[in-house]
Amino acid sequence: MERETYEMASFRNNRELAGDKGSVEDYVFLKSQDTQELSVQPLLQESRAFRSGMEKGLLMGGGGALLAMGILVAALVCHFRKKEENLKKNLEIDAVTGLGNKLYLKRCFRQKIREENRTSYYAVFFYTDTERMMRQRGTRETEEFLRRGAKMLRQYTADTDILARAGEDGIVLFKQASSPEKIRRWMELAFKEIDEERRARGDFREIWATAGVYPLKAADWDEDVILLEARRIARVAHERGQNFLICDQEIERQLEQERALQAEVKRALEEGEFTIYLHFYVRADNFQVIGAEALSRWNHPTRGFLEPDSFIGLMEKEGMISQLDFYGLDKVCAFLERIFRKGTRDFFISCNFSRQTFSRPDFTRQCREIIEKYEFPREMLVLELTESVSAPNVGRIYENMVKLRQYGVRIMLDDFGEGFATFSDLRKYPVSGVKLSKSLVDDIKEEKGQAILQAVVQVGRSMELMVLAEGVEDDEQVHLLQEMDCDIIQGYRFYYPVPEEVAEERIAQREGRS
Ligand code: C2E
Ligand code: CA
């Protein structure tokens, strides 16, 4: 143990670009002054123009004056060159942590990691769900956390290593080590130190970082691909509740499966293997069908009929869920147009959208493009914001909601009471309805469960929101929800999800058309 501590200590004071220049705070200062391109570019141009002017002046002078002038010009040229170099360097600094950013990483990767020493490097990706942390602890605390992490890692960075902020959610360290065992011991000590430092500050909450370690192979020349691999491994560590994971054969197999899924989803969308099932909603007061929820199903050629639990989470993690969400929206809009043409009124369909899809910058544009292909009143469509494996860009979700509301499409918060959505979201977001999660409904018969549900329904109603309950399975639950004044009920007590063709027939029967 003593030797290991010594090994760690020997990394201390071996500082990278950032470390040589002073404290983390210095970097934040540098960045705020120098890395905004708008202010840097004119400065760079100014320095270049000045230099070239001076160089011309040098040719025109004469004698001693010329020499003095020459020295002065040389000094100035030197000064501006240095300034230019500094400005370029500062463009490589991350504002929050003071570490190098991706530009810095790119440059150092080319300089330090070459074919002959590549396999001695390990890419260690420290992953933090910064979006979630910001929601729960605020921006200031999140940034402080990142700064502390950066400062600590900088102490353990040798000259041959590269430490950089690799994106919003992670810091990467390219570390040289003689064996996977060495790196494992190093990781254990690093996390022990993180833990001790946290406790010393009186912070006993969970550690908000997990790490993925990817040993570089001889053929790994692209730092972006390496980052992606290390990040994936960090994410697997996060899912398994482990501090860190070093890529081994089992993890390689898992990652391979995910890659295969990506290819499969692409094919399945092209081949039309995804279908939608509709799950009817009934009014709580008279049990009349007033709408339905669209749920995806995958008719897989070899694995059979797949329910969403086996593919939605994976697709979210792989960043592929929006393809399915938009595909589903298209099918729902086509369905709405068909039933509207046949005379159906007072009916809506809710369509599930992952938070990931909802936070896309092109979300409203894509929705509009799909919706405008079909003819039906916009109020027949409701978008459900589902709970997802992660809660990305909250600000963007809000902006997209506002735009869609203006466009006439209603939005509902799904699975309320289960995940990220809070009471304050009800106030902040322009939503028309809230869907109580099945887990809340499951506890309705217990005293405390009932009190919670009652409170949530009351909050919803007092904000004039449509209140829906899902997962309702028996008469007692129905009765209690009626007493609470819930508006709409969905669950196996009334209907099971059915293929869209079956749903269309039932709607026609409801309206006496068949
Ligand atoms: P969800 O939106 O909460 O949908 C309700 C799920 O509970 C559905 O499962 C539904 O079949 C099931 N359910 C409804 N009533 C009852 C009940 O009384 N008892 C029980 N035991 N279960 C009930 P499903 O279809 O397997 O969907 C699971 C989740 O997958 C959905 O949860 C939704 O979040 C997600 N999902 C489905 N399709 C899509 C999609 O196209 N895009 C996205 N982003 N998510 C989807
Ligand atoms: Ca839903």
Coordinates of C-alpha atoms and ligand atoms in Angstrom, one line a residue:
M1 CA 0.0 0.0 0.0
E2 CA 2.8 2.3 0.9
R3 CA 4.4 1.8 -2.5
E4 CA 1.2 2.5 -4.3
T5 CA 0.8 5.8 -2.3
Y6 CA 4.3 6.6 -3.4
E7 CA 3.5 6.0 -7.0
M8 CA 0.5 8.3 -6.8
A9 CA 2.6 10.9 -5.0
S10 CA 5.2 10.8 -7.8
F11 CA 2.6 12.1 -10.2
R12 CA 1.9 15.1 -8.1
N13 CA 3.3 18.4 -9.2
N14 CA 3.7 17.0 -12.7
R15 CA 1.4 19.5 -14.2
E16 CA 0.1 19.8 -17.7
L17 CA -0.5 23.0 -19.7
A18 CA -3.0 24.3 -17.2
G19 CA -1.0 23.3 -14.1
D20 CA 2.1 25.2 -15.0
K21 CA 0.4 28.5 -15.0
G22 CA -1.2 28.7 -11.6
S23 CA -4.5 28.0 -9.9
V24 CA -7.7 26.9 -11.4
E25 CA -9.1 30.4 -10.8
D26 CA -6.4 31.9 -13.0
Y27 CA -7.6 29.8 -15.9
V28 CA -11.2 30.8 -15.5
F29 CA -10.0 34.4 -15.7
L30 CA -7.8 33.7 -18.8
K31 CA -10.7 31.9 -20.5
S32 CA -13.2 34.6 -19.8
Q33 CA -10.9 37.2 -21.3
D34 CA -9.3 35.3 -24.1
T35 CA -11.2 32.4 -25.5
Q36 CA -14.2 34.2 -26.8
E37 CA -13.5 34.0 -30.5
L38 CA -15.1 37.4 -31.2
S39 CA -12.7 39.2 -29.1
V40 CA -9.7 37.1 -30.0
Q41 CA -9.9 37.2 -33.7
P42 CA -9.6 41.0 -34.1
L43 CA -6.7 40.9 -31.7
L44 CA -4.9 38.3 -33.7
Q45 CA -5.5 40.3 -36.9
E46 CA -4.3 43.4 -35.2
S47 CA -1.1 41.7 -34.1
R48 CA -0.5 40.3 -37.6
A49 CA -1.1 43.7 -39.2
F50 CA 1.2 45.4 -36.7
R51 CA 3.9 42.9 -37.3
S52 CA 3.8 43.1 -41.1
G53 CA 3.8 47.0 -40.9
M54 CA 6.9 46.9 -38.7
E55 CA 8.7 44.5 -40.9
K56 CA 8.1 46.9 -43.9
G57 CA 9.3 49.8 -41.8
L58 CA 12.6 48.0 -41.1
L59 CA 13.4 47.9 -44.8
M60 CA 12.9 51.6 -45.2
G61 CA 15.1 53.0 -42.3
G62 CA 18.9 53.7 -42.3
G63 CA 22.2 53.6 -40.2
G64 CA 22.1 53.6 -36.4
A65 CA 18.6 54.7 -36.3
L66 CA 17.9 51.8 -38.4
L67 CA 19.7 49.5 -36.0
A68 CA 17.8 50.9 -33.0
M69 CA 14.6 50.7 -34.9
G70 CA 15.5 47.1 -35.9
I71 CA 16.0 46.1 -32.3
L72 CA 12.8 47.8 -31.3
V73 CA 10.9 46.1 -34.1
A74 CA 12.4 42.7 -33.3
A75 CA 11.3 43.2 -29.7
L76 CA 7.8 44.1 -30.8
V77 CA 7.6 41.3 -33.3
C78 CA 8.7 38.9 -30.5
H79 CA 6.2 40.4 -28.1
F80 CA 3.3 40.1 -30.6
R81 CA 4.3 36.6 -31.6
K82 CA 4.2 35.6 -28.0
K83 CA 0.9 37.3 -27.5
E84 CA -0.5 35.5 -30.6
E85 CA 0.8 32.1 -29.2
N86 CA -0.8 32.8 -25.9
L87 CA -4.1 33.7 -27.5
K88 CA -4.0 30.5 -29.5
K89 CA -3.2 28.6 -26.3
N90 CA -6.0 30.2 -24.5
L91 CA -8.4 29.1 -27.2
E92 CA -7.6 25.6 -26.0
I93 CA -8.7 26.2 -22.4
D94 CA -12.0 25.1 -21.0
A95 CA -13.7 28.0 -19.2
V96 CA -15.1 26.0 -16.3
T97 CA -12.3 23.7 -15.2
G98 CA -9.3 25.6 -16.6
L99 CA -8.1 22.3 -18.2
G100 CA -7.3 22.0 -21.9
N101 CA -10.3 21.5 -24.1
K102 CA -10.9 19.2 -27.1
L103 CA -8.6 21.4 -29.3
Y104 CA -5.9 21.0 -26.8
L105 CA -6.5 17.3 -26.6
K106 CA -6.3 17.0 -30.3
R107 CA -3.0 18.8 -30.5
C108 CA -1.4 16.9 -27.6
F109 CA -2.7 13.5 -28.8
R110 CA -0.8 14.0 -32.1
Q111 CA 2.3 15.2 -30.2
K112 CA 2.5 12.6 -27.5
I113 CA 0.8 9.4 -28.6
R114 CA 2.5 7.8 -31.5
E115 CA 2.4 4.4 -33.1
E116 CA 5.4 3.2 -31.1
N117 CA 4.1 4.1 -27.6
R118 CA 0.3 3.9 -28.2
T119 CA -0.4 0.6 -26.4
S120 CA 1.2 1.9 -23.2
Y121 CA -1.7 4.4 -22.9
Y122 CA -5.1 4.1 -21.2
A123 CA -7.9 6.6 -22.0
V124 CA -9.7 7.2 -18.7
F125 CA -13.0 9.0 -19.1
F126 CA -14.5 10.5 -15.9
Y127 CA -18.2 10.8 -16.7
T128 CA -20.6 13.1 -14.8
D129 CA -24.2 13.5 -15.6
T130 CA -23.9 17.3 -15.5
E131 CA -27.4 18.0 -16.7
R132 CA -28.9 16.1 -13.9
M133 CA -26.5 17.5 -11.4
M134 CA -27.4 21.0 -12.5
R135 CA -31.0 20.3 -12.1
Q136 CA -30.5 18.9 -8.6
R137 CA -27.7 21.1 -7.2
G138 CA -27.6 24.1 -9.5
T139 CA -25.0 25.5 -11.9
R140 CA -22.6 26.9 -9.3
E141 CA -22.2 23.7 -7.3
T142 CA -21.9 21.6 -10.5
E143 CA -19.1 23.9 -11.8
E144 CA -17.3 23.8 -8.4
F145 CA -17.5 20.0 -8.5
L146 CA -15.9 19.9 -12.0
R147 CA -13.2 22.4 -10.9
R148 CA -12.4 20.3 -7.8
G149 CA -12.2 17.2 -9.9
A150 CA -10.0 18.9 -12.5
K151 CA -7.7 20.2 -9.8
M152 CA -7.3 16.8 -8.2
L153 CA -6.7 15.0 -11.5
R154 CA -4.1 17.6 -12.4
Q155 CA -2.1 16.6 -9.4
Y156 CA -1.8 13.0 -10.7
T157 CA -0.9 13.9 -14.2
A158 CA 2.6 13.1 -15.5
D159 CA 4.3 15.0 -18.3
T160 CA 3.7 12.2 -20.7
D161 CA -0.1 12.2 -19.9
I162 CA -2.9 14.3 -21.4
L163 CA -5.7 15.7 -19.3
A164 CA -8.6 17.6 -20.9
R165 CA -12.2 18.4 -20.6
A166 CA -13.6 16.2 -23.3
G167 CA -17.1 17.7 -23.5
E168 CA -20.0 18.7 -21.3
D169 CA -20.1 15.5 -19.4
G170 CA -16.6 14.4 -18.9
I171 CA -12.9 14.9 -18.3
V172 CA -10.5 12.6 -20.0
L173 CA -7.0 11.5 -18.9
F174 CA -4.7 9.7 -21.4
K175 CA -2.5 8.0 -18.9
Q176 CA 0.6 5.9 -19.5
A177 CA 0.9 2.7 -17.4
S178 CA 2.9 -0.5 -17.7
S179 CA 0.0 -2.9 -17.1
P180 CA -3.8 -2.9 -16.6
E181 CA -3.1 -3.9 -13.0
K182 CA -1.2 -0.7 -12.5
I183 CA -4.0 1.4 -13.9
R184 CA -6.5 -0.5 -11.7
R185 CA -4.5 0.3 -8.6
W186 CA -4.2 3.9 -9.7
M187 CA -8.0 4.2 -10.3
E188 CA -8.7 2.7 -6.8
L189 CA -6.5 5.3 -5.2
A190 CA -7.9 8.1 -7.3
F191 CA -11.5 7.3 -6.2
K192 CA -10.3 6.8 -2.6
E193 CA -8.8 10.3 -2.7
I194 CA -12.0 11.7 -4.2
D195 CA -14.0 10.0 -1.5
E196 CA -11.7 11.3 1.3
E197 CA -11.7 14.8 0.0
R198 CA -15.5 14.8 -0.2
R199 CA -15.9 13.6 3.4
A200 CA -13.3 16.0 4.6
R201 CA -15.6 18.8 3.3
G202 CA -18.5 17.2 5.1
D203 CA -20.2 16.1 1.9
F204 CA -21.6 12.6 2.4
R205 CA -23.7 12.5 -0.7
E206 CA -23.1 10.2 -3.7
I207 CA -20.0 10.7 -5.8
W208 CA -21.1 12.1 -9.1
A209 CA -18.5 10.6 -11.3
T210 CA -17.8 7.2 -12.8
A211 CA -14.9 6.3 -15.0
G212 CA -14.3 4.1 -18.0
V213 CA -10.8 2.9 -18.9
Y214 CA -10.0 2.0 -22.4
P215 CA -6.6 0.5 -23.2
L216 CA -5.4 1.9 -26.5
K217 CA -4.7 -0.6 -29.3
A218 CA -2.0 -0.3 -31.9
A219 CA -4.6 0.6 -34.5
D220 CA -6.3 3.4 -32.4
W221 CA -5.2 6.6 -34.1
D222 CA -8.5 8.6 -33.9
E223 CA -8.9 10.3 -30.5
D224 CA -12.6 10.9 -31.1
V225 CA -13.3 7.1 -31.5
I226 CA -11.2 6.4 -28.4
L227 CA -13.1 9.0 -26.4
L228 CA -16.4 7.4 -27.5
E229 CA -15.2 4.0 -26.3
A230 CA -14.0 5.2 -23.0
R231 CA -17.2 7.2 -22.5
R232 CA -19.3 4.1 -23.2
I233 CA -17.4 2.1 -20.6
A234 CA -17.9 4.9 -18.1
R235 CA -21.6 4.8 -18.8
V236 CA -21.6 1.0 -18.3
A237 CA -19.9 1.6 -14.9
H238 CA -22.5 4.2 -14.1
E239 CA -25.3 1.7 -14.9
R240 CA -23.7 -1.0 -12.8
G241 CA -23.2 1.4 -9.9
Q242 CA -19.4 0.9 -10.0
N243 CA -16.8 3.7 -9.6
F244 CA -14.9 2.6 -12.6
L245 CA -14.6 -0.2 -15.2
I246 CA -11.6 -1.2 -17.2
C247 CA -12.5 -2.5 -20.6
D248 CA -12.2 -6.3 -20.8
Q249 CA -13.6 -9.0 -23.1
E250 CA -17.0 -9.0 -21.4
I251 CA -17.4 -5.3 -21.8
E252 CA -16.2 -5.5 -25.4
R253 CA -18.9 -8.0 -26.0
Q254 CA -21.5 -5.8 -24.5
L255 CA -20.4 -2.8 -26.6
E256 CA -20.4 -5.0 -29.6
Q257 CA -24.0 -5.9 -29.0
E258 CA -24.9 -2.2 -28.7
R259 CA -23.1 -1.5 -32.0
A260 CA -25.1 -4.4 -33.6
L261 CA -28.3 -2.8 -32.2
Q262 CA -27.5 0.4 -33.9
A263 CA -27.2 -1.3 -37.3
E264 CA -30.3 -3.3 -36.6
V265 CA -32.5 -0.3 -35.7
K266 CA -31.4 1.4 -38.8
R267 CA -32.5 -1.6 -40.9
A268 CA -35.7 -2.1 -38.9
L269 CA -36.8 1.5 -39.5
E270 CA -36.1 1.1 -43.2
E271 CA -37.9 -2.2 -43.4
G272 CA -40.9 -1.0 -41.4
E273 CA -40.5 -3.5 -38.6
F274 CA -41.7 -1.0 -35.9
T275 CA -45.5 -0.8 -35.5
I276 CA -47.7 1.1 -33.1
Y277 CA -50.2 -0.3 -30.7
L278 CA -53.0 1.9 -29.3
H279 CA -54.0 1.8 -25.6
F280 CA -57.4 3.5 -25.1
Y281 CA -58.1 6.1 -22.4
V282 CA -61.5 6.4 -20.8
R283 CA -63.2 9.3 -19.0
A284 CA -63.2 8.6 -15.2
D285 CA -66.8 9.7 -14.8
N286 CA -68.6 7.6 -17.5
F287 CA -65.8 5.3 -18.9
Q288 CA -66.3 6.5 -22.4
V289 CA -63.3 6.1 -24.7
I290 CA -61.9 9.5 -25.4
G291 CA -58.4 8.9 -26.7
A292 CA -55.5 6.5 -26.8
E293 CA -51.7 6.3 -26.3
A294 CA -49.5 5.2 -29.0
L295 CA -46.9 2.5 -27.9
S296 CA -44.2 1.1 -30.1
R297 CA -43.7 -2.5 -30.8
W298 CA -40.8 -4.2 -32.7
N299 CA -41.6 -7.1 -35.0
H300 CA -38.1 -8.5 -35.1
P301 CA -37.4 -11.0 -37.8
T302 CA -35.5 -13.4 -35.5
R303 CA -36.1 -12.3 -32.0
G304 CA -39.9 -12.2 -32.4
F305 CA -42.3 -9.6 -31.1
L306 CA -40.5 -7.2 -28.8
E307 CA -42.1 -4.9 -26.2
P308 CA -40.6 -1.4 -25.6
D309 CA -38.7 -2.3 -22.4
S310 CA -36.3 -4.4 -24.4
F311 CA -35.3 -1.6 -26.8
I312 CA -36.3 1.9 -25.7
G313 CA -33.7 2.2 -22.9
L314 CA -31.0 0.9 -25.2
M315 CA -32.0 3.2 -28.0
E316 CA -31.9 6.2 -25.6
K317 CA -28.4 5.3 -24.4
E318 CA -27.3 4.9 -28.0
G319 CA -28.8 8.3 -28.9
M320 CA -31.1 6.7 -31.5
I321 CA -34.5 7.1 -29.8
S322 CA -35.5 10.2 -31.8
Q323 CA -35.6 8.2 -35.0
L324 CA -38.2 6.0 -33.5
D325 CA -40.1 8.8 -31.9
F326 CA -40.4 10.7 -35.1
Y327 CA -41.3 7.5 -37.0
G328 CA -44.1 6.9 -34.4
L329 CA -45.3 10.5 -34.8
D330 CA -45.6 10.0 -38.5
K331 CA -47.7 6.8 -38.0
V332 CA -49.9 8.6 -35.4
C333 CA -50.5 11.6 -37.7
A334 CA -51.5 9.3 -40.6
F335 CA -53.9 7.4 -38.2
L336 CA -55.4 10.7 -37.0
E337 CA -56.0 11.9 -40.6
R338 CA -57.7 8.6 -41.5
I339 CA -60.1 8.7 -38.5
F340 CA -60.8 12.4 -38.9
R341 CA -61.7 11.9 -42.5
K342 CA -64.1 9.2 -41.5
G343 CA -65.8 11.6 -39.1
T344 CA -64.2 11.0 -35.7
R345 CA -64.2 14.0 -33.4
D346 CA -63.5 14.5 -29.7
F347 CA -60.7 12.0 -29.7
F348 CA -56.9 12.4 -29.1
I349 CA -53.8 10.3 -29.4
S350 CA -50.8 10.8 -27.2
C351 CA -47.4 10.0 -28.6
N352 CA -44.4 9.2 -26.4
F353 CA -41.3 11.4 -26.8
S354 CA -38.1 10.8 -25.0
R355 CA -36.5 13.8 -23.2
Q356 CA -33.6 13.2 -25.5
T357 CA -35.8 13.9 -28.6
F358 CA -37.6 16.8 -26.9
S359 CA -34.3 18.5 -26.3
R360 CA -33.1 18.4 -29.9
P361 CA -32.5 21.9 -31.5
D362 CA -34.5 20.8 -34.6
F363 CA -37.3 19.2 -32.6
T364 CA -40.2 21.6 -33.3
R365 CA -39.2 21.9 -37.0
Q366 CA -39.2 18.1 -37.4
C367 CA -42.5 17.8 -35.6
R368 CA -44.1 20.5 -37.8
E369 CA -42.7 18.9 -41.0
I370 CA -44.4 15.6 -40.1
I371 CA -47.6 17.1 -38.8
E372 CA -48.1 19.3 -41.8
K373 CA -48.0 16.3 -44.1
Y374 CA -51.5 15.3 -42.7
E375 CA -54.8 16.9 -42.2
F376 CA -56.4 16.8 -38.8
P377 CA -57.1 19.3 -36.0
R378 CA -53.9 19.9 -33.9
E379 CA -55.8 19.4 -30.7
M380 CA -56.2 15.7 -31.6
L381 CA -52.5 15.3 -31.0
V382 CA -50.8 15.3 -27.6
L383 CA -47.1 14.8 -27.0
E384 CA -46.0 13.0 -23.8
L385 CA -42.6 13.9 -22.4
T386 CA -41.4 10.5 -21.0
E387 CA -39.0 9.9 -18.2
S388 CA -35.7 8.9 -19.8
V389 CA -32.4 7.3 -18.8
S390 CA -31.0 10.8 -18.8
A391 CA -32.4 14.3 -18.5
P392 CA -30.6 16.4 -21.2
N393 CA -30.8 20.1 -21.9
V394 CA -33.7 21.3 -19.8
G395 CA -33.7 24.8 -21.2
R396 CA -34.1 23.5 -24.7
I397 CA -37.0 21.2 -23.7
Y398 CA -38.7 24.3 -22.3
E399 CA -38.1 26.3 -25.5
N400 CA -39.4 23.5 -27.6
M401 CA -42.5 23.1 -25.5
V402 CA -43.3 26.8 -25.8
K403 CA -43.0 26.7 -29.6
L404 CA -45.2 23.6 -29.8
R405 CA -47.9 25.1 -27.6
Q406 CA -47.9 28.1 -29.8
Y407 CA -48.3 25.8 -32.8
G408 CA -51.4 24.3 -31.1
V409 CA -50.1 20.9 -30.0
R410 CA -50.7 19.9 -26.4
I411 CA -48.0 18.4 -24.1
M412 CA -48.3 16.1 -21.1
L413 CA -45.8 15.1 -18.5
D414 CA -45.6 11.3 -18.4
D415 CA -44.9 9.0 -15.4
F416 CA -45.3 11.9 -13.0
G417 CA -44.1 10.8 -9.6
E418 CA -41.5 8.4 -10.8
G419 CA -38.5 10.3 -12.2
F420 CA -37.1 13.7 -13.0
A421 CA -40.3 15.7 -13.2
T422 CA -41.0 17.8 -10.2
F423 CA -43.9 20.0 -9.0
S424 CA -41.9 23.0 -10.1
D425 CA -41.9 21.6 -13.6
L426 CA -45.7 21.8 -13.6
R427 CA -45.4 25.5 -12.9
K428 CA -42.5 26.1 -15.3
Y429 CA -43.5 24.0 -18.4
P430 CA -46.4 25.0 -20.6
V431 CA -48.1 21.6 -20.2
S432 CA -51.7 20.8 -20.5
G433 CA -51.8 17.6 -18.6
V434 CA -50.0 15.3 -16.2
K435 CA -50.0 11.5 -16.2
L436 CA -49.7 9.9 -12.8
S437 CA -47.2 7.0 -12.9
K438 CA -48.3 3.4 -12.4
S439 CA -46.2 3.2 -9.3
L440 CA -48.3 6.0 -7.6
V441 CA -51.5 4.3 -8.7
D442 CA -50.2 0.9 -7.3
D443 CA -49.9 2.4 -3.8
I444 CA -53.4 4.0 -3.9
K445 CA -54.8 1.5 -1.4
E446 CA -52.3 2.3 1.3
E447 CA -52.9 5.2 3.5
K448 CA -49.7 7.2 2.7
G449 CA -49.9 6.2 -1.0
Q450 CA -53.4 7.5 -1.2
A451 CA -52.5 10.8 0.5
I452 CA -49.7 11.4 -2.0
L453 CA -51.8 10.6 -5.0
Q454 CA -54.6 12.8 -3.7
A455 CA -52.1 15.7 -3.2
V456 CA -50.8 15.3 -6.7
V457 CA -54.3 15.2 -8.3
Q458 CA -55.2 18.3 -6.3
V459 CA -52.1 20.2 -7.5
G460 CA -52.9 19.2 -11.1
R461 CA -56.5 20.3 -10.9
S462 CA -55.7 23.6 -9.2
M463 CA -53.4 24.3 -12.1
E464 CA -56.2 23.5 -14.5
L465 CA -54.3 20.5 -15.9
M466 CA -55.8 17.4 -17.4
V467 CA -55.1 14.6 -14.8
L468 CA -54.6 11.1 -16.1
A469 CA -53.9 7.9 -14.2
E470 CA -52.1 5.0 -15.9
G471 CA -51.8 1.3 -15.0
V472 CA -55.3 1.1 -13.4
E473 CA -56.1 -2.6 -12.9
D474 CA -59.1 -3.0 -10.6
D475 CA -62.4 -1.5 -9.5
E476 CA -61.2 -0.3 -6.1
Q477 CA -58.5 1.8 -7.8
V478 CA -61.1 3.2 -10.3
H479 CA -63.4 4.1 -7.4
L480 CA -60.7 5.9 -5.4
L481 CA -59.5 7.8 -8.5
Q482 CA -63.1 8.9 -9.2
E483 CA -63.3 10.2 -5.6
M484 CA -60.1 12.1 -6.1
D485 CA -61.6 13.8 -9.2
C486 CA -59.1 12.4 -11.6
D487 CA -60.2 13.1 -15.3
I488 CA -58.9 10.2 -17.4
I489 CA -58.0 6.6 -16.6
Q490 CA -56.0 4.1 -18.6
G491 CA -55.2 0.5 -17.7
Y492 CA -55.8 -3.2 -18.1
R493 CA -59.1 -2.8 -16.1
F494 CA -60.6 -1.4 -19.3
Y495 CA -58.4 -2.2 -22.3
Y496 CA -55.1 -3.7 -23.4
P497 CA -53.0 -2.1 -26.1
V498 CA -54.1 -3.2 -29.5
P499 CA -52.6 -2.9 -33.1
E500 CA -53.7 0.2 -34.9
E501 CA -56.0 -1.6 -37.3
V502 CA -57.9 -3.1 -34.4
A503 CA -58.1 0.3 -32.7
E504 CA -59.5 1.8 -35.9
E505 CA -62.2 -0.8 -36.1
R506 CA -63.2 -0.2 -32.4
I507 CA -63.3 3.6 -33.0
A508 CA -65.6 2.9 -36.0
Q509 CA -67.8 0.7 -33.8
R510 CA -68.0 3.3 -31.1
E511 CA -69.3 5.7 -33.7
G512 CA -71.7 3.2 -35.1
R513 CA -69.9 3.1 -38.5
S514 CA -69.6 -0.7 -38.5
Ligands
C2E1 P1 -45.5 4.4 -20.5 O1 -45.6 5.6 -21.4 O2 -45.6 4.7 -19.0 O3 -46.6 3.4 -21.0 C1 -47.4 2.7 -20.2 C2 -46.9 1.3 -20.1 O4 -47.6 0.5 -19.1 C3 -47.2 0.5 -21.4 O5 -46.2 -0.5 -21.5 C4 -48.5 -0.1 -21.1 O6 -48.8 -1.3 -21.9 C5 -48.3 -0.5 -19.7 N1 -49.6 -0.5 -19.0 C6 -50.7 0.3 -19.2 N2 -51.7 -0.1 -18.4 C7 -51.2 -1.0 -17.6 C8 -51.8 -1.8 -16.5 O7 -52.9 -1.6 -16.1 N3 -51.0 -2.8 -16.0 C9 -49.7 -3.0 -16.4 N4 -49.0 -3.9 -15.7 N5 -49.1 -2.3 -17.4 C10 -49.9 -1.3 -18.0 P2 -45.3 -0.6 -22.8 O8 -46.2 -0.6 -24.0 O9 -44.5 -1.8 -22.6 O10 -44.4 0.7 -22.8 C11 -43.4 0.8 -21.9 C12 -42.8 2.2 -22.0 O11 -42.1 2.3 -23.2 C13 -43.8 3.3 -22.1 O12 -44.2 3.6 -20.8 C14 -43.1 4.4 -22.8 O13 -42.4 5.2 -21.8 C15 -42.1 3.7 -23.6 N6 -42.5 3.8 -25.0 C16 -43.3 3.1 -25.8 N7 -43.3 3.4 -27.0 C17 -42.4 4.5 -27.1 C18 -42.0 5.3 -28.2 O14 -42.4 5.2 -29.4 N8 -41.1 6.3 -27.9 C19 -40.6 6.5 -26.6 N9 -39.7 7.4 -26.4 N10 -41.0 5.7 -25.6 C20 -41.9 4.7 -25.9
CA2 CA -46.5 7.3 -21.9

